C-alpha positions as a Markdown table, in Angstrom:
| # | Residue | x | y | z |
|---|---|---|---|---|
| 1 | Met | -25.3 | -6.5 | -35.9 |
| 2 | Glu | -26.7 | -8.8 | -33.2 |
| 3 | Thr | -24.2 | -10.8 | -31.2 |
| 4 | Asp | -24.8 | -14.3 | -29.9 |
| 5 | Ser | -24.8 | -14.1 | -26.1 |
| 6 | Ser | -24.7 | -17.8 | -25.7 |
| 7 | Thr | -21.2 | -18.0 | -27.3 |
| 8 | Asn | -19.9 | -14.8 | -25.7 |
| 9 | Leu | -19.6 | -16.2 | -22.2 |
| 10 | Pro | -17.6 | -19.3 | -21.1 |
| 11 | Pro | -19.7 | -22.3 | -20.6 |
| 12 | Thr | -18.4 | -22.8 | -17.1 |
| 13 | Thr | -20.1 | -19.7 | -15.8 |
| 14 | Thr | -23.8 | -19.1 | -15.1 |
| 15 | Thr | -25.2 | -15.6 | -15.2 |
| 16 | Ser | -28.4 | -16.5 | -13.4 |
| 17 | Ala | -26.6 | -17.1 | -10.1 |
| 18 | Ser | -24.7 | -13.9 | -10.5 |
| 19 | Ala | -27.7 | -11.9 | -11.5 |
| 20 | Ser | -29.5 | -12.9 | -8.3 |
| 21 | Thr | -26.6 | -11.7 | -6.2 |
| 22 | Glu | -26.7 | -7.9 | -6.3 |
| 23 | Pro | -23.5 | -6.2 | -5.2 |
| 24 | Lys | -23.9 | -4.1 | -2.1 |
| 25 | Leu | -21.4 | -1.5 | -3.3 |
| 26 | Pro | -21.1 | 0.2 | -6.7 |
| 27 | Val | -19.1 | -1.8 | -9.3 |
| 28 | Cys | -15.9 | -0.1 | -10.5 |
| 29 | Ile | -15.4 | -0.8 | -14.3 |
| 30 | Leu | -11.8 | 0.0 | -15.1 |
| 31 | Val | -11.4 | 0.2 | -18.9 |
| 32 | Leu | -8.0 | -0.6 | -20.4 |
| 33 | Gly | -6.9 | -1.2 | -23.9 |
| 34 | Met | -4.4 | -0.4 | -26.7 |
| 35 | Ala | -4.3 | 3.0 | -28.3 |
| 36 | Gly | -7.1 | 3.2 | -30.9 |
| 37 | Ser | -9.0 | 0.2 | -29.6 |
| 38 | Gly | -12.0 | 2.3 | -28.8 |
| 39 | Lys | -11.9 | 2.8 | -25.0 |
| 40 | Thr | -13.5 | 6.3 | -25.0 |
| 41 | Thr | -16.2 | 5.4 | -27.5 |
| 42 | Phe | -16.9 | 2.2 | -25.5 |
| 43 | Ile | -17.5 | 4.3 | -22.3 |
| 44 | Gln | -19.6 | 6.7 | -24.3 |
| 45 | Arg | -21.8 | 3.8 | -25.5 |
| 46 | Ile | -22.3 | 2.1 | -22.1 |
| 47 | Asn | -22.8 | 5.5 | -20.5 |
| 48 | Ala | -25.7 | 6.1 | -22.9 |
| 49 | Tyr | -27.0 | 2.6 | -22.4 |
| 50 | Leu | -27.1 | 3.0 | -18.6 |
| 51 | His | -28.8 | 6.4 | -18.9 |
| 52 | Ser | -31.4 | 4.7 | -21.1 |
| 53 | Glu | -31.9 | 2.1 | -18.3 |
| 54 | Lys | -32.4 | 4.9 | -15.8 |
| 55 | Thr | -29.1 | 3.9 | -14.0 |
| 56 | Ala | -26.8 | 6.8 | -14.5 |
| 57 | Pro | -23.1 | 5.9 | -13.8 |
| 58 | Tyr | -20.5 | 7.9 | -12.0 |
| 59 | Val | -17.8 | 8.6 | -14.6 |
| 60 | Val | -14.1 | 9.3 | -13.9 |
| 61 | Asn | -11.6 | 10.3 | -16.6 |
| 62 | Leu | -7.9 | 9.5 | -15.9 |
| 63 | Asp | -6.6 | 10.5 | -19.3 |
| 64 | Pro | -4.8 | 13.8 | -18.9 |
| 65 | Ala | -3.9 | 14.2 | -22.6 |
| 66 | Val | -7.4 | 13.7 | -24.1 |
| 67 | His | -8.4 | 16.8 | -26.0 |
| 68 | Glu | -12.2 | 16.4 | -25.8 |
| 69 | Leu | -14.5 | 13.9 | -24.2 |
| 70 | Pro | -17.6 | 12.7 | -26.0 |
| 71 | Tyr | -19.4 | 12.1 | -22.7 |
| 72 | Pro | -19.9 | 14.1 | -19.4 |
| 73 | Cys | -17.8 | 13.0 | -16.5 |
| 74 | Asn | -18.1 | 13.6 | -12.8 |
| 75 | Val | -14.4 | 13.7 | -12.1 |
| 76 | Asp | -11.8 | 14.8 | -14.6 |
| 77 | Ile | -8.0 | 14.5 | -14.0 |
| 78 | Arg | -7.6 | 17.6 | -16.3 |
| 79 | Asp | -9.2 | 19.7 | -13.6 |
| 80 | Thr | -6.4 | 18.7 | -11.2 |
| 81 | Val | -3.3 | 18.4 | -13.4 |
| 82 | Asn | -2.5 | 20.5 | -16.5 |
| 83 | Tyr | -0.9 | 18.0 | -18.9 |
| 84 | Lys | 0.8 | 20.6 | -21.1 |
| 85 | Gln | 2.1 | 22.6 | -18.1 |
| 86 | Val | 3.6 | 19.4 | -16.7 |
| 87 | Met | 5.3 | 18.7 | -20.1 |
| 88 | Lys | 6.7 | 22.2 | -20.2 |
| 89 | Gln | 7.8 | 22.5 | -16.5 |
| 90 | Tyr | 9.6 | 19.1 | -16.3 |
| 91 | Ser | 10.8 | 19.0 | -20.0 |
| 92 | Leu | 9.0 | 15.8 | -20.7 |
| 93 | Gly | 7.7 | 14.1 | -23.8 |
| 94 | Pro | 4.1 | 13.0 | -24.2 |
| 95 | Asn | 4.3 | 9.7 | -22.5 |
| 96 | Gly | 6.5 | 11.0 | -19.7 |
| 97 | Ala | 4.1 | 13.8 | -19.1 |
| 98 | Ile | 1.2 | 11.4 | -18.9 |
| 99 | Val | 3.0 | 9.2 | -16.3 |
| 100 | Thr | 4.0 | 12.3 | -14.2 |
| 101 | Ser | 0.4 | 13.6 | -14.4 |
| 102 | Leu | -0.9 | 10.3 | -13.2 |
| 103 | Asn | 1.7 | 10.3 | -10.4 |
| 104 | Leu | 0.6 | 13.7 | -9.3 |
| 105 | Phe | -3.0 | 12.7 | -9.4 |
| 106 | Ala | -2.3 | 9.5 | -7.4 |
| 107 | Thr | -1.0 | 11.6 | -4.5 |
| 108 | Thr | -4.6 | 13.0 | -4.0 |
| 109 | Phe | -6.4 | 9.7 | -4.9 |
| 110 | Asp | -7.6 | 9.4 | -1.3 |
| 111 | Gln | -9.8 | 12.5 | -1.9 |
| 112 | Leu | -11.4 | 10.8 | -4.9 |
| 113 | Leu | -12.1 | 7.7 | -2.7 |
| 114 | Thr | -13.8 | 10.0 | -0.2 |
| 115 | Ile | -15.9 | 11.5 | -3.0 |
| 116 | Leu | -16.8 | 8.0 | -4.3 |
| 117 | Ser | -17.8 | 6.9 | -0.8 |
| 118 | Lys | -20.1 | 9.8 | -0.4 |
| 119 | Asn | -21.9 | 8.9 | -3.7 |
| 120 | Gln | -21.9 | 5.2 | -3.4 |
| 121 | Ser | -25.6 | 5.1 | -2.4 |
| 122 | Lys | -26.6 | 7.0 | -5.5 |
| 123 | Tyr | -24.8 | 5.0 | -8.2 |
| 124 | Arg | -24.5 | 1.4 | -9.2 |
| 125 | Tyr | -21.6 | 1.7 | -11.5 |
| 126 | Tyr | -18.3 | 3.7 | -11.5 |
| 127 | Leu | -16.9 | 4.0 | -15.0 |
| 128 | Ile | -13.2 | 4.8 | -15.1 |
| 129 | Asp | -11.5 | 5.7 | -18.4 |
| 130 | Thr | -7.7 | 5.3 | -18.6 |
| 131 | Pro | -5.0 | 6.9 | -20.8 |
| 132 | Gly | -4.8 | 5.9 | -24.5 |
| 133 | Gln | -1.2 | 4.6 | -24.0 |
| 134 | Ile | -2.0 | 1.5 | -21.9 |
| 135 | Glu | 1.6 | 0.9 | -20.7 |
| 136 | Val | 1.8 | 4.2 | -18.9 |
| 137 | Phe | -1.1 | 3.2 | -16.7 |
| 138 | Thr | -0.7 | -0.6 | -16.5 |
| 139 | Trp | 3.1 | -0.6 | -15.6 |
| 140 | Ser | 3.3 | 2.6 | -13.6 |
| 141 | Ala | 3.3 | 3.0 | -9.9 |
| 142 | Ser | 0.3 | 5.3 | -10.0 |
| 143 | Gly | -1.7 | 2.8 | -12.0 |
| 144 | Thr | -1.0 | 0.1 | -9.5 |
| 145 | Ile | -1.9 | 2.4 | -6.6 |
| 146 | Ile | -5.2 | 3.4 | -8.2 |
| 147 | Thr | -6.2 | -0.1 | -9.2 |
| 148 | Glu | -5.3 | -1.7 | -5.9 |
| 149 | Ala | -7.1 | 1.1 | -3.9 |
| 150 | Leu | -10.3 | 0.6 | -5.9 |
| 151 | Gly | -10.0 | -3.2 | -5.7 |
| 152 | Ala | -9.6 | -3.0 | -1.9 |
| 153 | Thr | -12.7 | -0.8 | -1.5 |
| 154 | Tyr | -15.2 | -1.7 | -4.2 |
| 155 | Pro | -16.0 | -4.7 | -6.5 |
| 156 | Thr | -13.7 | -3.9 | -9.4 |
| 157 | Val | -13.7 | -5.4 | -12.8 |
| 158 | Ile | -10.9 | -5.0 | -15.4 |
| 159 | Val | -12.2 | -4.6 | -18.9 |
| 160 | Tyr | -9.7 | -5.1 | -21.7 |
| 161 | Ile | -10.8 | -3.6 | -25.0 |
| 162 | Met | -9.5 | -5.4 | -28.2 |
| 163 | Asp | -9.7 | -4.0 | -31.7 |
| 164 | Thr | -11.4 | -6.9 | -33.5 |
| 165 | Pro | -10.5 | -6.0 | -37.1 |
| 166 | Arg | -6.8 | -5.7 | -36.2 |
| 167 | Ser | -6.9 | -8.9 | -34.2 |
| 168 | Ser | -8.1 | -10.9 | -37.2 |
| 169 | Asn | -4.3 | -11.4 | -37.8 |
| 170 | Pro | -3.2 | -14.4 | -35.7 |
| 171 | Ile | 0.0 | -12.7 | -34.7 |
| 172 | Thr | -1.8 | -9.6 | -33.6 |
| 173 | Phe | -4.4 | -11.7 | -31.8 |
| 174 | Met | -1.7 | -13.5 | -29.9 |
| 175 | Ser | 0.0 | -10.2 | -28.9 |
| 176 | Asn | -3.3 | -8.9 | -27.5 |
| 177 | Met | -3.9 | -12.1 | -25.6 |
| 178 | Leu | -0.5 | -12.0 | -24.1 |
| 179 | Tyr | -1.1 | -8.4 | -22.9 |
| 180 | Ala | -4.4 | -9.4 | -21.5 |
| 181 | Val | -3.0 | -12.3 | -19.5 |
| 182 | Ser | -0.2 | -10.1 | -18.2 |
| 183 | Ile | -2.8 | -7.6 | -16.9 |
| 184 | Leu | -4.9 | -10.4 | -15.4 |
| 185 | Tyr | -2.0 | -11.9 | -13.4 |
| 186 | Lys | -0.7 | -8.5 | -12.4 |
| 187 | Tyr | -3.9 | -7.3 | -10.8 |
| 188 | Arg | -5.6 | -10.6 | -10.1 |
| 189 | Leu | -9.1 | -9.0 | -10.4 |
| 190 | Pro | -12.1 | -10.2 | -12.3 |
| 191 | Phe | -11.3 | -9.8 | -16.0 |
| 192 | Ile | -13.5 | -9.3 | -19.2 |
| 193 | Val | -12.2 | -9.1 | -22.7 |
| 194 | Val | -14.4 | -6.9 | -25.0 |
| 195 | Leu | -14.0 | -7.6 | -28.7 |
| 196 | Asn | -14.8 | -4.1 | -29.9 |
| 197 | Lys | -15.9 | -2.9 | -33.4 |
| 198 | Thr | -18.0 | -6.0 | -34.2 |
| 199 | Asp | -19.9 | -3.8 | -36.7 |
| 200 | Ile | -16.8 | -4.0 | -39.0 |
| 201 | Ile | -16.0 | -7.7 | -38.5 |
| 202 | His | -17.8 | -10.3 | -36.3 |
| 203 | His | -15.9 | -11.6 | -33.3 |
| 204 | Arg | -16.8 | -15.3 | -34.0 |
| 205 | Phe | -13.4 | -16.1 | -35.4 |
| 206 | Ala | -11.7 | -15.0 | -32.1 |
| 207 | Leu | -14.0 | -17.2 | -30.0 |
| 208 | Glu | -13.3 | -20.2 | -32.4 |
| 209 | Trp | -9.6 | -19.6 | -32.0 |
| 210 | Met | -9.8 | -19.6 | -28.3 |
| 211 | Asn | -12.0 | -22.7 | -28.1 |
| 212 | Asp | -10.4 | -24.8 | -30.9 |
| 213 | Phe | -6.6 | -25.1 | -30.9 |
| 214 | Glu | -6.5 | -26.7 | -34.4 |
| 215 | Leu | -8.3 | -23.8 | -36.0 |
| 216 | Phe | -5.8 | -21.4 | -34.6 |
| 217 | Gln | -3.0 | -23.6 | -35.8 |
| 218 | Ser | -4.3 | -23.7 | -39.3 |
| 219 | Ala | -4.7 | -19.9 | -39.3 |
| 220 | Ile | -1.0 | -19.6 | -38.2 |
| 221 | Glu | 0.1 | -21.9 | -41.0 |
| 222 | Gln | -1.1 | -19.3 | -43.5 |
| 223 | Glu | 1.3 | -16.8 | -41.9 |
| 224 | His | 5.0 | -17.0 | -42.9 |
| 225 | Ser | 7.1 | -15.1 | -40.4 |
| 226 | Tyr | 9.7 | -15.9 | -37.7 |
| 227 | Ser | 7.0 | -15.5 | -34.9 |
| 228 | Thr | 4.9 | -18.3 | -36.3 |
| 229 | Asp | 6.6 | -21.0 | -34.2 |
| 230 | Leu | 6.4 | -18.8 | -31.1 |
| 231 | Cys | 2.7 | -18.2 | -31.5 |
| 232 | Arg | 2.1 | -21.9 | -32.0 |
| 233 | Ser | 3.8 | -22.7 | -28.7 |
| 234 | Leu | 2.1 | -19.8 | -26.9 |
| 235 | Ser | -1.4 | -21.0 | -28.0 |
| 236 | Leu | -0.8 | -24.1 | -26.0 |
| 237 | Val | 0.3 | -22.2 | -22.9 |
| 238 | Leu | -2.8 | -19.9 | -23.1 |
| 239 | Asp | -5.3 | -22.8 | -23.3 |
| 240 | Glu | -6.0 | -22.6 | -19.6 |
| 241 | Phe | -6.3 | -18.9 | -19.8 |
| 242 | Tyr | -9.0 | -19.2 | -22.5 |
| 243 | Ala | -11.0 | -21.7 | -20.5 |
| 244 | Asn | -12.0 | -19.3 | -17.8 |
| 245 | Leu | -12.0 | -16.1 | -19.8 |
| 246 | Arg | -15.1 | -13.9 | -20.3 |
| 247 | Cys | -15.3 | -12.6 | -23.8 |
| 248 | Val | -18.0 | -10.3 | -25.1 |
| 249 | Gly | -18.5 | -9.0 | -28.6 |
| 250 | Phe | -19.3 | -5.3 | -28.7 |
| 251 | Ser | -19.9 | -2.5 | -31.1 |
| 252 | Ser | -19.4 | 1.0 | -29.8 |
| 253 | Met | -21.0 | 2.3 | -33.0 |
| 254 | Thr | -24.3 | 0.5 | -32.9 |
| 255 | Gly | -24.5 | -0.5 | -29.2 |
| 256 | Asp | -24.7 | -4.3 | -29.9 |
| 257 | Gly | -23.5 | -6.3 | -26.9 |
| 258 | Cys | -24.4 | -3.9 | -24.1 |
| 259 | Lys | -26.7 | -6.4 | -22.4 |
| 260 | Glu | -24.3 | -9.2 | -22.7 |
| 261 | Phe | -21.5 | -7.0 | -21.3 |
| 262 | Phe | -23.4 | -6.2 | -18.1 |
| 263 | Glu | -24.3 | -9.8 | -17.7 |
| 264 | Ala | -20.6 | -10.5 | -17.7 |
| 265 | Val | -20.0 | -7.7 | -15.3 |
| 266 | Asp | -22.6 | -9.2 | -12.9 |
| 267 | Asp | -20.9 | -12.6 | -13.1 |
| 268 | Ala | -17.5 | -10.9 | -12.5 |
| 269 | Cys | -18.9 | -9.2 | -9.4 |
| 270 | His | -20.0 | -12.6 | -8.2 |
| 271 | Glu | -16.4 | -13.8 | -8.7 |
| 272 | Tyr | -15.1 | -10.8 | -6.8 |
| 273 | Glu | -17.2 | -11.4 | -3.8 |
| 274 | His | -16.5 | -15.1 | -3.6 |
| 275 | Val | -12.9 | -15.3 | -4.8 |
| 276 | Tyr | -11.0 | -12.1 | -4.8 |
| 277 | Lys | -12.7 | -10.6 | -1.7 |
| 278 | Val | -12.1 | -13.7 | 0.3 |
| 279 | Glu | -8.5 | -13.9 | -0.7 |
| 280 | Tyr | -8.1 | -10.2 | 0.1 |
| 281 | Asp | -9.6 | -10.6 | 3.5 |
| 282 | Lys | -7.3 | -13.5 | 4.3 |
| 283 | Trp | -4.3 | -11.4 | 3.1 |
| 284 | Gln | -5.5 | -8.5 | 5.2 |
| 285 | Glu | -5.8 | -10.7 | 8.3 |
| 286 | Lys | -2.3 | -12.0 | 7.8 |
| 287 | Arg | -1.0 | -8.5 | 7.3 |
| 288 | Thr | -2.8 | -7.3 | 10.5 |
| 289 | Lys | -1.5 | -10.3 | 12.5 |
| 290 | Arg | 2.0 | -9.7 | 11.2 |
| 291 | Glu | 1.8 | -6.1 | 12.2 |
| 292 | Asn | 0.4 | -6.9 | 15.6 |
| 293 | Asp | 3.2 | -9.5 | 16.2 |
| 294 | Lys | 5.8 | -7.0 | 15.2 |
| 295 | His | 4.2 | -4.4 | 17.5 |
| 296 | Glu | 4.2 | -6.9 | 20.4 |
| 297 | Lys | 7.8 | -7.9 | 19.7 |
| 298 | Asp | 8.8 | -4.2 | 19.7 |
| 299 | Leu | 7.0 | -3.6 | 23.0 |
| 300 | Lys | 8.7 | -6.6 | 24.5 |
| 301 | Arg | 12.1 | -5.5 | 23.3 |
| 302 | Leu | 11.4 | -2.0 | 24.7 |
| 303 | Lys | 10.3 | -3.5 | 28.1 |
| 304 | Asn | 13.5 | -5.6 | 28.3 |
| 305 | Asp | 15.6 | -2.5 | 27.4 |
| 306 | Leu | 13.9 | -0.5 | 30.2 |
| 307 | Asp | 14.3 | -3.3 | 32.7 |
| 308 | Thr | 18.0 | -3.6 | 31.8 |
| 309 | Glu | 18.4 | 0.2 | 32.1 |
| 310 | Gln | 16.6 | 0.2 | 35.5 |
| 311 | Ser | 19.0 | -2.6 | 36.8 |
| 312 | Ile | 22.0 | -0.6 | 35.6 |
| 313 | Ile | 20.7 | 2.5 | 37.3 |
| 314 | Gly | 20.0 | 0.5 | 40.4 |
| 315 | Glu | 23.6 | -0.8 | 40.4 |
| 316 | Lys | 25.0 | 2.7 | 39.9 |
| 317 | Arg | 22.8 | 4.0 | 42.8 |
| 318 | Ile | 24.0 | 1.2 | 45.1 |
| 319 | Arg | 27.6 | 2.0 | 44.2 |
| 320 | Tyr | 27.0 | 5.7 | 44.9 |
| 321 | Asp | 25.4 | 5.0 | 48.3 |
| 322 | Asp | 28.3 | 2.8 | 49.2 |
| 323 | Met | 30.7 | 5.6 | 48.3 |
| 324 | Glu | 28.7 | 8.0 | 50.4 |
| 325 | Asn | 28.8 | 5.6 | 53.3 |
| 326 | Asp | 32.5 | 5.1 | 53.0 |
| 327 | Asp | 33.0 | 8.9 | 53.0 |
| 328 | Asp | 30.8 | 9.2 | 56.1 |
| 329 | Thr | 32.8 | 6.5 | 57.9 |
| 330 | Asp | 36.0 | 8.2 | 57.0 |
| 331 | Asp | 34.7 | 11.5 | 58.2 |
| 332 | Asn | 33.5 | 9.9 | 61.5 |
| 333 | Asp | 36.9 | 8.3 | 62.0 |
| 334 | Asp | 38.6 | 11.7 | 61.4 |
| 335 | Asp | 36.2 | 13.3 | 63.9 |
| 336 | Asp | 37.0 | 10.6 | 66.5 |
| 337 | Asp | 40.7 | 11.1 | 66.0 |
| 338 | Asp | 40.2 | 14.9 | 66.4 |
| 339 | Asp | 38.2 | 14.4 | 69.5 |
| 340 | Asn | 40.8 | 12.1 | 71.0 |
| 341 | Asp | 43.6 | 14.5 | 70.2 |
| 342 | Lys | 41.6 | 17.3 | 71.7 |
| 343 | Asn | 40.9 | 15.3 | 74.9 |
| 344 | Lys | 44.6 | 14.4 | 75.1 |
| 345 | Asp | 45.5 | 18.1 | 74.8 |
| 346 | Asp | 43.0 | 19.0 | 77.4 |
| 347 | Gly | 44.3 | 16.4 | 79.9 |
| 348 | Glu | 47.9 | 17.6 | 79.4 |
| 349 | Phe | 46.8 | 21.2 | 80.0 |
| 350 | Asp | 45.0 | 20.2 | 83.2 |
| 351 | Gln | 48.1 | 18.4 | 84.5 |
| 352 | Glu | 50.3 | 21.4 | 83.8 |
| 353 | Glu | 47.8 | 23.7 | 85.5 |
| 354 | Glu | 47.7 | 21.4 | 88.6 |
| 355 | Ser | 51.5 | 21.3 | 88.8 |
| 356 | Phe | 51.7 | 25.1 | 88.5 |
| 357 | Lys | 49.2 | 25.5 | 91.3 |
| 358 | Arg | 51.1 | 23.2 | 93.6 |
| 359 | Phe | 54.3 | 25.1 | 92.8 |
| 360 | Leu | 52.7 | 28.4 | 93.8 |
| 361 | Thr | 51.2 | 26.9 | 96.9 |
| 362 | Lys | 54.6 | 25.6 | 98.0 |
| 363 | Asn | 56.3 | 28.9 | 97.4 |
| 364 | Val | 53.6 | 30.9 | 99.3 |
| 365 | Asn | 53.8 | 28.6 | 102.3 |
| 366 | Asn | 57.7 | 28.6 | 102.5 |
| 367 | Pro | 59.0 | 32.0 | 101.3 |
| 368 | Thr | 62.4 | 31.7 | 103.2 |
| 369 | Thr | 63.1 | 28.5 | 101.6 |
| 370 | Thr | 62.4 | 30.0 | 98.3 |
| 371 | Asn | 64.6 | 33.0 | 98.9 |
| 372 | Asp | 67.5 | 30.9 | 100.2 |
| 373 | Thr | 67.2 | 28.8 | 97.3 |
| 374 | Met | 67.3 | 31.8 | 95.0 |
| 375 | Asp | 70.3 | 33.3 | 96.9 |
| 376 | Thr | 72.1 | 30.1 | 96.7 |
């Protein structure tokens, strides 16, 4: 079934301007969606379409629990992490094992970035398939790390797959839109909603609901449930979200909508270069400036600490020198006292020696007097 490309894209965007601006780096197409929405078959179809256009993509599978892939992939998480072994080793359930497998793979994601950088001159598109359970990727730490790492390195487009037949119910449609807007504001990357399975039911009703509030209100009135009032209020809140949203009808079975999808991807790349990349560069500059200021502040604090320590060491050295000088002065005083005592003792000895010599001389010269004196 042919899709009307003029109604798929929002009227505020122009694909001619984006088509003339070719991205310098390969475009990362990150595919997300609810379980059963047709993510894997969507990648199979666009992979076949790109091969037919002589533009083979580089395919990465991030679903560790998939049993069999209907397309060849260049990098497969199953070659790195054994999902069943993780479940057995850590005693986890299916979802817990998927989260743990993604976390283990995220620890080596820098190696994947290195591989992608080596092949970026050979490919124009990187197709990345995610686990069937969208919440284990979207709201996990590993999913955030992978998405932000890709968004910081390459033009990255988030593709949200919707199951069109199931979304024909207004309540289900609103649930899908709420999930889509939460993903958009979480990652803040260019965003495309793919209304899949248009071979079963045409996506025209969804476009009409997004463009005409009254039509959606009339559809809600036909539903009788407690969530009707909530959906009515949320439809007003999401009006701004619908205005700038890229929507593409697609059929993974027949391939209808492939051309319109890649036109939307080119337009999203234009937005990435002129909006997201600019904001990211500003954020990176602020972060670098903040880190440099912190580094300079730490160096200044270290210098002040060293100067304070040097002054303390200098004061201690001066005190030590003063103590040594005092000790030397005391020693000199003691030496002077010892010398004075020695000189005094030497003078007294000389006086005694002179007195003894005079006594001997007197006795030798007057022996009689000496004898008389002794007799007496």
